[in-house]
């Protein structure tokens, strides 16, 4: 098979629909970010920064989509080692903001390595599980796979960044399940984590008081409506007041008057639902469902084991982010500070999501083995 035929076959498998979904959600996000940040007086600057990150993300997407995932085993040590180096650097020379040290500054640009760490973990975990494919049913392999994510996760917890740590656990659970580990091992892990969680919750200094408050406030936000339950109470008011058609773009009272904290980041869905109502929120959710469905198709059709696991990891990452973020604005999930993919303001998050999309589309392009 000639090189020209190979390239034609790859282009034939290029999922333009998935790319259009990514772009549509990103543009939707820019529109809502402008409205959410309007009261701050620097809405144009905020949108310009997000747009610049979107352009950088598209460049990164173009690069990653061209990389054959079959080359990742050769790059395993470099990817994993560089990931740990960045996370360690955050703890030493990182920038602090609101009691968290999560960013590395490069002149006027700040990058959050924990966002990029999720992609590194997906790729390297897929390579590890593939290398142990004949031993996946053994408990030792299962335990080592957890050690694989535990090392970078400890750095992330130290920042502290509980939300990203939970995303990584969700990725690991999904990938090991798809890989074919024993269900008994997964059940044992969940039982152990439940016990550890109870102990950690009752042990001083493990979780900060504000973290505990945010995790439990969704159960009864009215109990402390001016404290830990404030975010959720205001979010529910805003979403409910949007009704079917919304209050109109730039006319959402809760969002515009500053009643919703972090309305351009964690609570951006609240702003969209208030201003565009059900008619605006439903298409956004539908686009996310289509994105996940296309990802599942790529995963199911990929003949290469490593590629299938990478696709599974990316799907799990997006699914967790979408479900938890929208769920916390509605009051059915704890408030964990997990951004809405491609929508929430944040350069590192947008960049990481577009890189993930590039890897996913790249896997889809090469989902069929090419025999010479």
Tab-separated table of C-alpha atoms in Angstrom, residues 70-222:
chain	number	residue	atom	x	y	z
A	70	UNK	CA	1.379	3.876	18.008
A	71	UNK	CA	4.427	6.048	18.707
A	72	UNK	CA	3.364	6.694	22.314
A	73	UNK	CA	5.038	3.555	23.754
A	74	UNK	CA	8.408	4.930	22.613
A	75	UNK	CA	7.641	8.262	24.273
A	76	UNK	CA	6.220	6.756	27.487
A	77	UNK	CA	9.113	7.673	29.824
A	78	UNK	CA	9.424	11.179	28.403
A	79	UNK	CA	5.705	11.943	28.725
A	80	UNK	CA	5.384	10.533	32.240
A	81	UNK	CA	8.633	12.103	33.469
A	82	UNK	CA	7.899	15.551	32.015
A	83	UNK	CA	4.433	15.445	33.579
A	84	UNK	CA	5.905	14.798	37.036
A	85	UNK	CA	8.535	17.505	36.497
A	86	UNK	CA	5.879	20.137	35.756
A	87	UNK	CA	3.735	19.097	38.729
A	88	UNK	CA	6.755	19.203	41.052
A	89	UNK	CA	7.725	22.628	39.705
A	90	UNK	CA	4.285	23.966	40.646
A	91	UNK	CA	4.913	23.131	44.310
A	92	UNK	CA	8.326	24.831	44.243
A	93	UNK	CA	7.940	27.920	42.048
A	94	UNK	CA	4.214	27.927	41.272
A	95	UNK	CA	1.919	30.934	41.522
A	96	UNK	CA	-0.638	30.994	44.346
A	97	UNK	CA	-4.209	32.251	44.087
A	98	UNK	CA	-7.065	31.828	46.579
A	99	UNK	CA	-5.190	29.417	48.884
A	100	UNK	CA	-4.143	27.213	45.944
A	101	UNK	CA	-0.772	26.932	44.216
A	102	UNK	CA	-1.601	25.497	40.790
A	103	UNK	CA	-0.028	27.701	38.126
A	104	UNK	CA	3.362	28.131	36.478
A	105	UNK	CA	4.091	31.610	35.163
A	106	UNK	CA	5.888	32.167	31.860
A	107	UNK	CA	5.980	35.944	31.521
A	108	UNK	CA	2.391	37.155	31.027
A	109	UNK	CA	1.150	33.593	30.536
A	110	UNK	CA	0.094	31.257	33.354
A	111	UNK	CA	-0.305	27.537	32.729
A	112	UNK	CA	-1.988	24.992	34.985
A	113	UNK	CA	0.017	21.748	34.603
A	114	UNK	CA	-2.654	19.653	36.351
A	115	UNK	CA	-4.937	20.212	33.325
A	116	UNK	CA	-2.291	18.893	30.936
A	117	UNK	CA	-1.494	16.100	33.401
A	118	UNK	CA	-4.843	14.447	32.618
A	119	UNK	CA	-3.818	13.951	28.977
A	120	UNK	CA	-0.380	12.631	29.968
A	121	UNK	CA	-1.952	10.178	32.390
A	122	UNK	CA	-4.443	8.924	29.780
A	123	UNK	CA	-1.687	8.261	27.238
A	124	UNK	CA	0.816	6.663	29.624
A	125	UNK	CA	-1.817	4.587	31.442
A	126	UNK	CA	-3.012	3.226	28.077
A	127	UNK	CA	0.562	2.265	27.204
A	128	UNK	CA	1.082	0.632	30.616
A	129	UNK	CA	-2.140	-1.393	30.450
A	130	UNK	CA	-1.294	-2.525	26.926
A	131	UNK	CA	2.165	-3.675	28.044
A	132	UNK	CA	0.479	-5.740	30.785
A	133	UNK	CA	-2.340	-7.029	28.606
A	134	UNK	CA	-1.647	-10.679	29.436
A	135	UNK	CA	-1.634	-9.914	33.172
A	136	UNK	CA	-4.620	-7.602	33.451
A	137	UNK	CA	-6.583	-10.085	35.537
A	138	UNK	CA	-3.846	-10.193	38.178
A	139	UNK	CA	-4.190	-8.030	41.276
A	140	UNK	CA	-0.540	-6.944	41.023
A	141	UNK	CA	-1.176	-5.335	37.630
A	142	UNK	CA	-4.319	-3.671	38.950
A	143	UNK	CA	-2.387	-2.277	41.940
A	144	UNK	CA	0.482	-1.050	39.750
A	145	UNK	CA	-1.970	0.749	37.481
A	146	UNK	CA	-3.220	2.665	40.510
A	147	UNK	CA	0.355	3.495	41.565
A	148	UNK	CA	0.796	4.852	38.029
A	149	UNK	CA	-1.868	7.520	38.628
A	150	UNK	CA	-1.247	7.907	42.368
A	151	UNK	CA	2.203	9.481	41.972
A	152	UNK	CA	1.086	12.489	39.883
A	153	UNK	CA	-2.188	12.644	41.813
A	154	UNK	CA	-0.307	13.216	45.098
A	155	UNK	CA	1.372	16.258	43.573
A	156	UNK	CA	-2.031	17.548	42.434
A	157	UNK	CA	-3.647	16.967	45.838
A	158	UNK	CA	-0.806	18.921	47.424
A	159	UNK	CA	-1.697	22.060	45.411
A	160	UNK	CA	-4.561	21.427	46.535
A	161	UNK	CA	-6.799	20.471	43.586
A	162	UNK	CA	-9.419	17.956	44.682
A	163	UNK	CA	-11.511	18.299	41.511
A	164	UNK	CA	-8.710	17.288	39.132
A	165	UNK	CA	-7.745	14.415	41.429
A	166	UNK	CA	-11.298	13.064	41.226
A	167	UNK	CA	-11.186	13.375	37.421
A	168	UNK	CA	-8.003	11.298	37.336
A	169	UNK	CA	-9.591	8.576	39.487
A	170	UNK	CA	-12.617	8.532	37.155
A	171	UNK	CA	-10.290	8.192	34.146
A	172	UNK	CA	-8.430	5.323	35.811
A	173	UNK	CA	-11.629	3.484	36.744
A	174	UNK	CA	-12.994	3.787	33.204
A	175	UNK	CA	-9.782	2.741	31.475
A	176	UNK	CA	-9.096	-0.252	33.714
A	177	UNK	CA	-12.702	-1.402	33.292
A	178	UNK	CA	-12.472	-1.176	29.489
A	179	UNK	CA	-9.066	-2.883	29.592
A	180	UNK	CA	-10.653	-5.905	31.275
A	181	UNK	CA	-9.493	-5.961	34.886
A	182	UNK	CA	-11.476	-8.065	37.343
A	183	UNK	CA	-14.678	-6.458	38.594
A	184	UNK	CA	-13.832	-7.823	42.049
A	185	UNK	CA	-10.652	-5.744	42.089
A	186	UNK	CA	-12.571	-2.581	41.178
A	187	UNK	CA	-15.185	-3.331	43.842
A	188	UNK	CA	-12.445	-3.861	46.430
A	189	UNK	CA	-10.849	-0.543	45.494
A	190	UNK	CA	-14.155	1.327	45.842
A	191	UNK	CA	-14.743	-0.268	49.245
A	192	UNK	CA	-11.265	0.694	50.431
A	193	UNK	CA	-11.720	4.252	49.122
A	194	UNK	CA	-15.006	4.514	51.024
A	195	UNK	CA	-13.257	3.561	54.273
A	196	UNK	CA	-10.306	5.866	53.561
A	197	UNK	CA	-12.724	8.666	52.708
A	198	UNK	CA	-14.569	8.319	56.002
A	199	UNK	CA	-11.295	8.297	57.934
A	200	UNK	CA	-9.925	11.257	55.965
A	201	UNK	CA	-13.125	13.224	56.465
A	202	UNK	CA	-12.844	12.857	60.228
A	203	UNK	CA	-9.097	13.456	60.394
A	204	UNK	CA	-8.061	17.080	61.009
A	205	UNK	CA	-6.154	18.929	58.259
A	206	UNK	CA	-6.820	16.329	55.546
A	207	UNK	CA	-9.584	18.441	54.002
A	208	UNK	CA	-9.976	22.164	54.541
A	209	UNK	CA	-13.272	23.387	56.014
A	210	UNK	CA	-14.265	25.149	52.773
A	211	UNK	CA	-13.695	21.896	50.848
A	212	UNK	CA	-15.959	19.988	53.227
A	213	UNK	CA	-18.589	22.699	52.987
A	214	UNK	CA	-18.596	22.653	49.185
A	215	UNK	CA	-18.800	18.859	49.100
A	216	UNK	CA	-21.802	18.642	51.435
A	217	UNK	CA	-23.719	21.840	50.704
A	218	UNK	CA	-25.623	20.287	47.781
A	219	UNK	CA	-27.470	18.002	50.216
A	220	UNK	CA	-29.078	20.958	52.004
A	221	UNK	CA	-27.922	24.334	50.633
A	222	UNK	CA	-30.635	26.186	52.564
